[in-house]
Amino acid sequence: MRSSRSTPTLDDVAKKAGVSTATVSRCINTPERVVEATRKRVNRAIDSLGYTPNFGARVMAAKRTFTIGAIIPTMENAIFARGLQAFQEELHNSGYTLLVSSSAYDPKIEEEQIKALISRGADGLLLIGYDRAPAIYRYLERQAAPALIAWAYAPNNPLPAIGFDNRAAMIRLFDKVWEMGHRRIAVISANVLGNDRAAERLEGIRDALLARGLPPETIRVIETPYGFDTGETAMRELMSTDVTPTLVMCGNDVLAAGAMRGARALGLDVPRDVSITGFDDIELAQVLHPPLTTMHVPHREMGRRAAAMLIALVEGTAPQPAVDLPVTLQMRDSLAPPRANCPP
Amino acid sequence: MRSSRSTPTLDDVAKKAGVSTATVSRCINTPERVVEATRKRVNRAIDSLGYTPNFGARVMAAKRTFTIGAIIPTMENAIFARGLQAFQEELHNSGYTLLVSSSAYDPKIEEEQIKALISRGADGLLLIGYDRAPAIYRYLERQAAPALIAWAYAPNNPLPAIGFDNRAAMIRLFDKVWEMGHRRIAVISANVLGNDRAAERLEGIRDALLARGLPPETIRVIETPYGFDTGETAMRELMSTDVTPTLVMCGNDVLAAGAMRGARALGLDVPRDVSITGFDDIELAQVLHPPLTTMHVPHREMGRRAAAMLIALVEGTAPQPAVDLPVTLQMRDSLAPPRANCPP
DNA sequence: CTGAAAGCGCTTACAG
DNA sequence: CTGAAAGCGCTTACAG
């Protein structure tokens, strides 16, 4: 019945090599338990047939896939790329394969992807941020596969996580610009719905205002989808009022890059006419002109450690506590004191 | 034996709902063939148990995974991100799930990833470029899963492919800059080994020179790994000779962005002191200052059509011929006639 | 060191 | 419309 088109099976190999399927299986998985002569014969049969184990069958029989799944909000603009690359490298070193899919910032799609990965036998999952429907966590709870939250750290969230405190980081940045003298500040934020990183960053700014006895309405906030174009549009809008901000704080580097383009299109010089800050410190930040002042996130370290943590979770060793990575303020030329903004 | 930790099976659902496993299976796969009352009961059982089908078992029984795998050289810098996003959207619309992994431009890793995806039951594969070991093609040949080559189109390559003629595109760009009067031209190319896109682009420039009776040595070529930093380093090197080029053609936008940063670091104005061109037209090109002149590649269309083609291959309908997508020269401010370069 | 056989969790003709 | 049962391709005690 086996058509020449269909892939060879363990059985085909066993027949060709004149051994049992058990022996072939051992040659593949525990070669040290098979004598050399047999092993050679089997390997020859494997090669000549071009045999690859059927993963499904293997998973079903062995209950283990050595596959880790990651679901990121977007593959564009490399926000997650660097961290993910390190994540993959580390997994690869430990014999795991990474499969990634993107949700396009859509919770529905993310849920589908989670289920797809789980049902495809992923041993563990990497998820970005913790803001998702409780039902998903309940679902995850029932699966054999653990999930690790990355890119976010919330002091009182019980889930295994590795990330950084987005809110505290933004407070730090705000304190800095305030100290520099900025008072007319505007914000371009990514959509906060379902995006705790964006939400926390925005909250950070509000906290910082409150700490100074100022109501949140003090500053104008434009919330917009993620992208260069949206960043530019928001910037144009912010700068078209009668009292323009001396500083525009952006929720991430991509929006900031768009804002910078917008400023240029309006004939404004950054930072002379208006300062701009970002968040993430992706490579882009240093390619912009002027280079972007932003919060540096240790992408590669996060990726590497996420891999180690997730493997530990999967293999059931020492349950690690959530980790809060330090971020650092990266001063570059897009931020300057406001006096520079005000023509004498 | 079923521990509370292990996931529920079809059998558990069947028992809970008081039906056979066949009926549960139908409720999931062909609900229209089950009466409403039964279906409801089954669905309730599914929900309360938090049941997800075991993919391995399903694949094994059904011989179909509705999974497409893609292996890209890198996730960084969004070169492939846009196309891949469109690819994924289109697949999603047709009920397929995309799983991607990156090879970090390493043929060994790519081979592993290919096997991992195939053995995980991918119905089809998307591969970037056609330059890989014959053994891999032989392996692929024997699998039930078809592969589609994207991002490249070679007139006489027999493999199913969708892309564009990198060489012809570069010739076109060269013709243009030549016509503008550039004669002192240098090139920053990505490593060509195992990267036919880079190789073809470089060949295009050589062809263009040959067509003018000039030996390839006429122009200086620096071959370098992919990245902003490497682009900057190459640029610094090119501009540190006594006779500097009036134009630096880069193999892709990322290298070009690095080159622009390098020019700036040297105190050079682009395009007054030196012109720079890229290739790909990723979003980055329009965020740079000055905006980058580059070859526009129809990323989204390529992704969309790649999905359609691959699905057709997987489902065995009309074998499509390789498609050669048009690329268009995108003139922006980073390129100007050389007279601007030469102080009077 | 090797083999026979049960079992992993599904799907799908085949009956009814 | 529903069920009993074979079969998908592996792994792994259990014997020998």
XYZ file of C-alpha atoms (C1' of nucleotides) in Angstrom:
720
model
C 0.000 0.000 0.000
C 3.003 2.187 0.634
C 3.220 4.441 -2.389
C 6.664 5.481 -3.468
C 5.631 9.034 -2.702
C 4.931 8.415 0.942
C 7.764 8.582 3.391
C 9.561 5.481 4.595
C 8.736 4.213 8.072
C 10.586 2.519 10.848
C 9.158 -0.686 9.550
C 10.635 -0.172 6.106
C 14.010 0.417 7.655
C 13.681 -2.645 9.875
C 12.818 -4.854 6.924
C 15.590 -3.503 4.789
C 18.103 -4.004 7.578
C 16.662 -7.355 8.593
C 16.046 -6.386 12.215
C 13.071 -5.540 14.372
C 11.599 -2.090 14.659
C 12.713 -2.005 18.267
C 16.301 -2.276 17.172
C 15.953 0.473 14.635
C 14.371 2.653 17.257
C 17.278 1.991 19.573
C 19.798 2.789 16.875
C 18.246 6.187 16.650
C 17.597 6.965 20.275
C 20.075 4.960 22.285
C 22.724 3.842 19.808
C 25.066 2.773 22.591
C 22.733 -0.097 23.333
C 23.134 -1.648 19.898
C 26.250 -3.451 18.691
C 28.245 -1.723 16.070
C 27.601 -4.204 13.273
C 23.846 -3.988 13.620
C 23.997 -0.262 13.993
C 25.931 0.120 10.783
C 23.502 -2.002 8.857
C 20.596 -0.040 10.203
C 22.199 3.300 9.489
C 22.856 2.252 5.943
C 19.214 1.331 5.541
C 18.181 4.660 7.047
C 20.377 6.581 4.659
C 19.428 4.708 1.563
C 15.742 5.092 2.351
C 16.069 8.719 3.428
C 14.199 7.887 6.568
C 13.148 10.572 9.039
C 11.202 9.605 12.138
C 7.570 10.550 12.112
C 7.409 13.113 14.796
C 3.790 12.627 15.615
C 4.250 8.967 16.278
C 7.351 9.602 18.248
C 5.704 12.201 20.417
C 2.783 9.970 21.035
C 4.919 7.077 22.044
C 7.563 9.017 23.924
C 5.592 11.905 25.349
C 8.327 14.399 24.701
C 9.080 16.651 21.760
C 12.055 18.812 22.635
C 10.161 21.590 20.988
C 9.581 24.963 22.544
C 7.001 27.321 21.123
C 7.096 31.088 21.263
C 4.299 33.436 20.357
C 5.265 37.022 19.798
C 3.000 39.945 18.987
C 4.821 40.808 15.799
C 7.838 39.842 13.774
C 8.135 43.283 12.299
C 10.606 45.907 13.364
C 12.757 43.532 15.273
C 11.453 44.472 18.698
C 11.528 40.847 19.742
C 14.002 39.591 17.195
C 17.178 40.043 19.173
C 15.868 38.449 22.300
C 14.319 35.648 20.341
C 17.529 34.982 18.491
C 19.368 34.522 21.787
C 16.497 32.417 23.073
C 16.761 30.165 20.065
C 20.521 29.846 20.279
C 20.345 28.804 23.879
C 17.578 26.300 23.215
C 19.527 24.915 20.312
C 22.524 24.349 22.562
C 20.352 22.313 24.851
C 18.896 20.228 22.074
C 15.568 21.980 21.779
C 14.004 23.351 18.641
C 12.184 26.649 18.660
C 9.040 27.224 16.688
C 7.666 30.707 16.630
C 4.470 32.266 15.451
C 3.116 35.752 15.615
C -0.250 36.943 16.815
C -0.306 40.326 15.110
C -1.289 41.762 18.515
C -4.592 39.900 18.266
C -5.631 37.980 21.416
C -7.832 35.650 19.376
C -4.996 34.681 17.130
C -2.687 34.340 20.079
C -5.063 31.880 21.663
C -5.205 29.840 18.487
C -1.447 29.836 18.265
C -1.105 28.712 21.845
C -3.411 25.809 21.220
C -1.735 24.992 17.941
C 1.651 24.852 19.591
C 0.436 22.870 22.579
C -1.405 20.362 20.493
C 1.641 20.061 18.267
C 3.365 18.809 21.341
C 5.399 21.795 22.464
C 7.119 20.949 25.720
C 6.924 24.558 26.835
C 5.813 27.977 25.708
C 7.270 31.446 25.745
C 4.660 34.161 25.933
C 5.106 37.913 25.789
C 3.545 39.828 28.655
C 0.983 38.536 31.088
C -2.160 40.342 30.028
C -4.482 37.738 28.587
C -7.834 36.131 29.312
C -8.011 34.018 32.490
C -9.438 31.190 30.416
C -6.144 30.889 28.620
C -4.275 30.519 31.877
C -6.753 27.936 32.989
C -6.220 26.090 29.759
C -2.454 26.280 30.132
C -2.745 25.056 33.698
C -4.303 21.855 32.508
C -1.633 21.155 29.939
C 1.533 19.324 30.647
C 3.486 22.189 29.116
C 4.644 25.071 31.291
C 4.602 28.642 30.047
C 7.065 31.397 30.754
C 6.199 35.075 30.509
C 8.858 37.299 29.030
C 9.377 40.999 28.353
C 7.437 41.876 31.445
C 7.820 41.686 35.164
C 5.094 42.671 37.539
C 6.073 42.645 41.221
C 3.010 40.744 42.359
C 2.270 38.481 39.475
C 2.663 34.821 40.443
C 3.515 33.468 36.988
C 6.990 32.341 36.060
C 8.412 35.353 34.299
C 11.530 37.029 33.081
C 11.493 40.633 32.112
C 11.745 44.056 33.517
C 9.518 46.462 35.327
C 8.161 48.590 32.517
C 6.445 50.967 34.878
C 9.437 51.616 37.083
C 11.581 52.102 34.004
C 9.279 54.744 32.637
C 9.177 56.531 35.967
C 12.927 56.650 35.876
C 12.933 58.143 32.416
C 10.312 60.670 33.399
C 12.258 61.720 36.462
C 15.220 62.333 34.244
C 13.450 64.519 31.711
C 11.692 66.405 34.466
C 14.971 67.100 36.105
C 16.256 68.370 32.796
C 13.479 70.893 32.958
C 10.828 69.554 30.617
C 7.314 70.562 31.638
C 5.364 70.565 28.394
C 5.459 66.844 27.784
C 3.343 64.753 25.448
C 3.190 60.992 25.031
C 2.739 58.669 22.096
C 1.779 55.292 23.474
C 1.152 51.962 21.804
C -2.359 50.646 22.295
C -2.627 49.455 25.848
C -5.478 47.013 25.396
C -4.053 43.559 25.887
C -0.536 44.975 25.952
C 0.701 45.241 29.509
C 4.107 46.535 28.439
C 2.473 49.564 26.853
C 0.012 49.921 29.698
C 2.690 49.806 32.370
C 4.845 52.307 30.588
C 1.949 54.709 30.410
C 1.098 54.082 34.030
C 4.647 54.889 34.911
C 4.250 58.339 33.478
C 1.007 58.840 35.347
C 2.615 57.682 38.565
C 5.422 60.138 38.047
C 2.957 62.965 37.555
C 0.954 61.972 40.586
C 4.119 61.861 42.631
C 4.486 65.545 41.794
C 0.916 66.298 42.687
C -0.087 66.738 39.072
C -3.222 65.184 37.594
C -2.651 62.763 34.708
C -4.539 65.117 32.388
C -1.572 67.430 32.639
C -0.071 65.753 29.653
C -1.530 64.813 26.346
C -1.425 61.157 25.408
C -2.042 59.765 21.968
C -2.613 56.055 21.877
C -1.982 54.471 18.543
C -1.243 51.133 16.896
C 2.329 50.170 16.510
C 4.280 51.455 13.520
C 6.371 54.135 11.882
C 3.446 55.716 10.105
C 1.270 55.857 13.175
C 4.106 57.397 15.124
C 4.527 60.052 12.479
C 0.830 60.839 12.367
C 0.649 61.171 16.127
C 3.629 63.487 16.113
C 2.106 65.721 13.507
C -1.027 65.929 15.564
C 0.833 66.757 18.752
C 2.795 69.517 17.097
C -0.188 71.152 15.490
C -1.576 72.650 18.689
C -0.870 76.181 19.820
C 1.156 75.172 22.835
C 3.487 72.492 21.586
C 5.382 70.094 23.822
C 9.091 70.467 24.390
C 9.351 66.713 24.662
C 7.482 63.777 23.195
C 7.947 60.513 25.049
C 7.213 57.462 22.936
C 6.170 54.050 24.179
C 8.741 52.304 22.018
C 11.533 52.974 19.560
C 9.446 52.309 16.492
C 6.917 54.957 17.402
C 9.801 57.257 18.257
C 11.359 56.710 14.845
C 8.035 57.602 13.257
C 7.796 60.662 15.471
C 11.238 61.772 14.418
C 10.278 61.477 10.798
C 7.166 63.479 11.563
C 9.192 66.192 13.222
C 11.462 66.399 10.235
C 8.518 66.574 7.875
C 7.286 69.564 9.859
C 10.637 71.201 9.499
C 11.435 70.792 13.163
C 14.873 70.017 14.416
C 15.321 67.336 17.053
C 16.262 68.056 19.791
C 16.467 71.823 19.249
C 12.778 72.318 18.562
C 11.486 69.253 20.306
C 13.040 66.319 22.144
C 11.982 62.727 21.530
C 12.543 59.593 23.594
C 11.881 55.939 22.880
C 11.892 52.646 24.747
C 13.541 49.286 24.024
C 16.828 50.317 22.502
C 16.588 48.148 19.449
C 19.357 48.582 16.908
C 17.248 51.064 15.026
C 17.762 53.601 17.789
C 21.382 54.050 16.825
C 20.742 54.281 13.146
C 18.373 57.190 13.483
C 19.614 60.724 13.291
C 19.926 62.096 15.821
C 20.467 58.850 17.747
C 17.578 58.110 20.019
C 17.555 58.473 23.777
C 15.784 55.396 25.035
C 15.512 52.780 27.770
C 17.950 50.001 27.088
C 16.470 46.537 27.507
C 18.948 43.638 27.774
C 17.380 41.704 24.921
C 19.970 39.019 24.518
C 20.380 38.338 28.183
C 16.639 38.118 28.562
C 16.433 35.660 25.687
C 19.239 33.532 27.001
C 17.937 33.373 30.503
C 14.409 32.788 29.318
C 15.646 29.674 27.553
C 17.393 28.420 30.662
C 14.349 29.097 32.826
C 11.930 27.482 30.450
C 14.058 24.390 30.083
C 14.236 24.175 33.864
C 10.474 24.418 34.048
C 10.043 21.786 31.367
C 12.472 19.429 32.977
C 11.004 20.004 36.362
C 14.146 21.232 38.047
C 14.299 24.043 40.572
C 11.294 26.294 40.099
C 12.793 29.693 39.533
C 11.300 32.849 40.926
C 10.315 35.565 38.492
C 13.286 37.633 37.462
C 13.442 41.374 37.093
C 16.230 42.420 34.750
C 17.785 45.844 35.077
C 17.172 48.298 32.277
C 19.381 51.276 31.776
C 18.712 54.758 30.562
C 20.542 55.262 27.297
C 21.189 58.935 26.758
C 21.677 59.985 23.164
C 21.169 63.136 21.163
C 17.424 63.127 20.641
C 16.922 64.472 24.139
C 18.134 67.866 25.276
C 17.060 70.394 27.901
C 14.018 72.395 26.915
C 15.726 75.751 26.968
C 17.162 74.690 23.646
C 13.606 74.429 22.430
C 12.596 77.970 23.258
C 13.836 80.628 20.950
C 14.973 83.549 23.086
C -3.282 5.546 35.185
C -4.216 8.944 33.885
C -2.697 11.402 36.293
C -4.585 14.612 36.861
C -1.606 16.398 35.397
C -1.760 14.694 32.063
C -4.019 16.095 29.425
C -7.474 14.699 28.778
C -7.938 12.493 25.730
C -10.655 11.876 23.231
C -11.549 8.877 25.276
C -12.084 10.935 28.409
C -14.391 13.220 26.503
C -16.287 10.305 25.006
C -16.825 8.759 28.396
C -17.902 11.988 29.988
C -20.354 12.673 27.178
C -21.502 9.084 27.000
C -20.700 8.610 23.326
C -18.066 6.847 21.277
C -14.724 8.353 20.403
C -15.786 8.378 16.784
C -18.605 10.736 17.614
C -16.356 13.068 19.536
C -13.952 13.082 16.658
C -16.765 14.003 14.300
C -17.958 16.776 16.562
C -14.561 18.306 16.198
C -13.838 17.693 12.567
C -17.171 17.424 10.826
C -19.718 18.845 13.258
C -22.408 18.995 10.579
C -22.560 15.226 10.642
C -23.614 15.075 14.287
C -27.020 16.033 15.595
C -27.223 19.146 17.652
C -28.116 17.487 20.944
C -25.146 15.148 20.835
C -22.877 17.888 19.694
C -23.846 20.093 22.589
C -23.252 17.367 25.092
C -19.875 16.635 23.600
C -18.877 20.260 23.482
C -19.766 20.672 27.094
C -17.576 17.734 27.961
C -14.767 19.175 25.880
C -15.012 22.497 27.620
C -15.241 21.165 31.122
C -12.258 18.922 30.544
C -10.257 21.545 28.704
C -9.622 19.057 25.982
C -7.273 19.801 23.084
C -6.659 17.175 20.430
C -3.279 15.551 20.562
C -1.721 16.725 17.391
C 0.661 13.872 16.994
C -2.101 11.329 17.111
C -4.206 13.369 14.798
C -1.459 13.736 12.259
C -0.720 10.082 12.388
C -4.297 9.112 11.870
C -5.212 11.800 9.386
C -1.929 12.253 7.560
C -2.354 15.954 7.444
C -1.282 18.721 9.749
C -2.343 21.976 8.159
C 0.982 23.280 9.284
C 3.391 25.107 7.054
C 6.966 25.631 8.096
C 9.182 28.520 7.085
C 12.882 28.802 7.649
C 14.356 32.239 7.277
C 17.987 33.278 7.576
C 17.308 35.785 10.314
C 14.503 37.346 12.248
C 16.456 40.499 12.858
C 16.003 43.744 11.009
C 12.714 42.802 9.535
C 14.042 41.926 6.108
C 11.702 38.970 5.927
C 9.193 40.101 8.498
C 6.802 41.930 6.217
C 6.634 39.187 3.647
C 6.307 36.570 6.325
C 3.507 38.465 8.010
C 1.522 38.466 4.771
C 2.409 34.824 4.252
C 1.073 33.977 7.672
C -2.114 35.969 7.236
C -2.891 34.237 3.990
C -2.170 30.821 5.441
C -4.326 31.617 8.416
C -7.209 32.515 6.124
C -6.913 29.112 4.549
C -6.813 27.309 7.855
C -3.096 26.680 7.989
C -0.779 27.490 10.850
C 2.660 28.870 10.224
C 5.645 27.831 12.254
C 8.861 29.643 11.619
C 12.409 29.152 12.648
C 15.593 30.939 11.792
C 18.879 29.512 10.653
C 21.116 32.455 11.520
C 22.500 32.147 7.975
C 23.987 28.785 8.918
C 23.406 25.946 6.387
C 23.865 23.308 9.093
C 21.215 24.832 11.253
C 18.963 25.287 8.279
C 19.215 21.603 7.510
C 18.333 20.701 11.069
C 15.385 23.044 10.986
C 14.145 21.578 7.743
C 14.235 18.100 9.209
C 12.669 19.249 12.431
C 9.782 20.842 10.606
C 9.298 17.921 8.237
C 9.356 15.375 10.999
C 6.964 17.521 12.968
C 4.585 16.916 10.122
C 4.746 20.168 8.195
C 2.603 19.841 5.089
C 4.891 22.174 3.194
C 7.948 24.343 3.581
C 8.912 27.852 2.637
C 12.626 28.274 2.044
C 14.541 31.440 1.281
C 16.704 31.279 -1.810
C 17.757 28.154 -3.665
C 21.424 27.882 -2.771
C 21.796 24.824 -0.583
C 23.397 21.381 -0.641
C 22.004 18.928 -3.210
C 21.559 16.389 -0.435
C 18.912 18.596 1.093
C 16.968 18.699 -2.120
C 17.244 14.960 -2.416
C 15.945 14.626 1.118
C 13.082 16.986 0.390
C 12.287 15.081 -2.763
C 11.618 11.956 -0.775
C 9.293 13.651 1.675
C 5.625 14.053 1.151
C 5.960 17.770 1.827
C 6.654 20.133 -1.045
C 8.957 23.099 -0.665
C 8.646 26.534 -2.198
C 11.591 28.846 -2.733
C 10.950 32.508 -2.028
C 12.833 35.795 -2.269
C 14.659 34.555 -5.317
C 13.945 33.791 -8.910
C 16.513 32.312 -11.211
C 15.440 32.054 -14.844
C 16.591 28.486 -15.270
C 16.047 26.972 -11.874
C 13.441 24.204 -12.025
C 12.220 24.482 -8.424
C 8.860 25.967 -7.542
C 9.700 29.521 -6.649
C 8.356 32.988 -6.131
C 10.648 35.912 -6.009
C 12.404 38.338 -8.191
C 15.474 38.400 -10.333
C 18.051 39.853 -7.982
C 20.667 40.070 -10.671
C 18.509 41.863 -13.212
C 17.347 44.255 -10.525
C 20.868 45.206 -9.614
C 21.759 45.713 -13.265
C 18.870 48.090 -13.512
C 20.014 50.041 -10.501
C 23.540 50.162 -11.839
C 22.378 51.423 -15.219
C 20.586 54.194 -13.444
C 23.501 55.388 -11.348
C 25.826 55.123 -14.318
C 23.513 57.248 -16.344
C 23.498 59.773 -13.532
C 27.218 59.981 -14.052
C 28.686 57.906 -11.245
C 32.001 56.320 -12.201
C 33.800 55.917 -8.878
C 31.547 53.260 -7.444
C 32.132 50.921 -4.510
C 30.032 48.064 -3.223
C 29.216 46.703 0.206
C 27.845 43.222 -0.255
C 26.468 40.704 2.185
C 28.418 37.452 2.323
C 27.627 35.551 -0.837
C 28.442 32.074 0.400
C 25.199 30.181 0.624
C 23.273 33.370 -0.061
C 22.174 33.489 -3.667
C 20.352 36.781 -3.227
C 23.571 38.476 -2.239
C 25.540 36.600 -4.883
C 23.130 37.506 -7.673
C 23.079 41.130 -6.708
C 26.821 41.262 -6.856
C 26.839 39.406 -10.147
C 24.436 41.978 -11.483
C 26.949 44.709 -10.873
C 29.669 42.676 -12.538
C 27.444 42.031 -15.512
C 26.739 45.717 -15.802
C 30.438 46.497 -15.775
C 31.179 43.820 -18.339
C 28.457 45.176 -20.551
C 30.443 48.394 -20.628
C 33.653 46.610 -21.377
C 35.001 47.187 -17.896
C 36.655 44.464 -15.848
C 34.995 43.627 -12.516
C 38.089 44.844 -10.698
C 37.085 48.331 -11.712
C 35.126 48.663 -8.549
C 35.971 47.820 -4.999
C 33.756 45.311 -3.249
C 33.681 44.689 0.465
C 31.914 41.530 1.465
C 30.714 41.486 5.031
C 28.248 39.764 7.323
C 24.862 41.281 7.636
C 24.328 44.133 10.083
C 24.398 47.832 10.852
C 27.799 47.692 12.450
C 29.394 45.759 9.631
C 27.907 48.199 7.144
C 29.380 51.093 9.059
C 32.787 49.481 9.282
C 32.832 48.746 5.575
C 31.871 52.310 4.799
C 34.639 53.725 6.937
C 37.084 51.519 5.143
C 35.852 52.530 1.713
C 36.078 56.206 2.523
C 39.543 56.027 3.949
C 41.304 55.612 0.617
C 42.789 58.458 -1.374
C 40.334 58.206 -4.230
C 36.985 57.844 -2.587
C 33.869 56.637 -4.362
C 31.103 59.023 -5.298
C 28.622 56.250 -4.696
C 28.443 53.209 -2.438
C 25.966 50.565 -3.521
C 24.881 48.285 -0.686
C 23.545 44.770 -1.017
C 20.645 45.503 1.271
C 19.014 48.255 3.277
C 20.508 47.207 6.570
C 24.046 47.489 5.269
C 23.069 50.784 3.670
C 21.769 52.105 6.974
C 25.043 51.158 8.571
C 26.920 52.823 5.737
C 24.943 56.003 6.228
C 25.801 56.046 9.870
C 29.413 55.512 8.917
C 29.313 58.425 6.516
C 27.864 60.641 9.188
C 30.481 59.560 11.659
C 33.112 60.628 9.146
C 31.472 63.998 8.853
C 30.301 63.295 5.320
C 27.002 64.498 3.994
C 24.835 62.083 2.036
C 24.308 62.573 -0.858
C 26.455 65.683 -1.245
C 29.739 64.010 -0.377
C 28.791 60.485 -1.250
C 25.649 58.764 -2.472
C 24.370 55.525 -0.956
C 21.883 52.990 -2.270
C 20.255 49.972 -0.675
C 18.141 47.023 -1.719
C 14.850 45.610 -0.364
C 12.984 48.752 0.595
C 12.104 47.665 4.081
C 10.371 50.249 6.221
C 13.679 51.317 7.646
C 14.587 52.928 4.313
C 12.049 55.668 4.865
C 12.985 56.314 8.430
C 16.582 57.022 7.618
C 17.731 60.506 6.894
C 18.123 61.154 4.088
C 15.591 58.576 2.931
C 17.278 55.729 1.142
C 17.218 55.109 -2.588
C 16.676 51.398 -2.945
C 15.098 48.604 -4.968
C 11.547 48.114 -3.857
C 10.621 44.485 -3.331
C 6.905 43.719 -3.110
C 7.190 41.968 0.226
C 3.543 41.604 1.028
C 2.531 40.468 -2.412
C 5.325 37.957 -2.406
C 4.217 36.630 0.962
C 0.607 36.410 -0.043
C 1.278 34.675 -3.298
C 3.814 32.371 -1.729
C 1.073 31.179 0.611
C -1.308 30.573 -2.262
C 1.327 28.730 -4.255
C 2.450 26.585 -1.389
C -1.093 25.628 -0.509
C -1.662 24.696 -4.129
C 1.453 22.539 -4.055
C 0.381 20.921 -0.806
C -3.100 20.244 -2.014
C -1.855 19.004 -5.328
C -3.727 21.444 -7.499
C -2.315 23.086 -10.608
C 1.456 23.054 -10.422
C 2.390 26.676 -10.790
C 5.383 27.839 -12.734
C 7.998 29.858 -10.922
C 6.976 33.479 -10.665
C 9.153 36.495 -11.176
C 7.765 39.514 -9.389
C 8.572 42.997 -10.623
C 10.751 45.138 -8.426
C 10.807 48.871 -8.833
C 13.529 51.402 -8.407
C 12.641 53.638 -5.495
C 14.371 56.964 -5.886
C 14.905 58.898 -2.687
C 17.360 61.467 -1.440
C 20.365 59.322 -0.615
C 21.307 59.210 -4.289
C 22.278 62.276 -6.291
C 24.447 62.932 -9.326
C 28.155 62.860 -8.586
C 28.769 66.463 -9.548
C 27.221 67.255 -6.204
C 30.022 65.252 -4.686
C 32.806 67.191 -6.269
C 33.507 70.521 -4.757
C 34.071 72.969 -7.645
C 22.181 -7.260 22.556
C 17.639 -8.131 20.288
C 12.625 -9.201 19.443
C 7.404 -9.624 20.118
C 3.838 -7.004 21.478
C 1.232 -3.530 23.861
C 0.054 1.049 23.855
C 0.311 6.192 22.759
C -4.508 9.242 20.991
C -6.507 9.950 17.100
C -9.443 9.160 12.284
C -12.163 6.729 9.162
C -14.128 3.323 6.308
C -17.665 0.023 7.281
C -21.968 -1.371 9.381
C -26.137 -0.545 11.156
C -26.761 9.793 12.950
C -23.670 6.698 15.671
C -20.479 2.833 17.115
C -16.863 -0.989 16.951
C -12.537 -1.666 15.362
C -8.492 -1.288 12.535
C -4.634 1.320 11.696
C -1.423 5.478 11.672
C 4.365 5.011 13.135
C 6.625 5.038 16.938
C 8.728 3.585 21.999
C 9.452 0.695 25.737
C 8.943 -2.503 29.392
C 9.392 -7.410 29.396
C 11.583 -11.661 27.973
C 15.121 -14.106 26.337
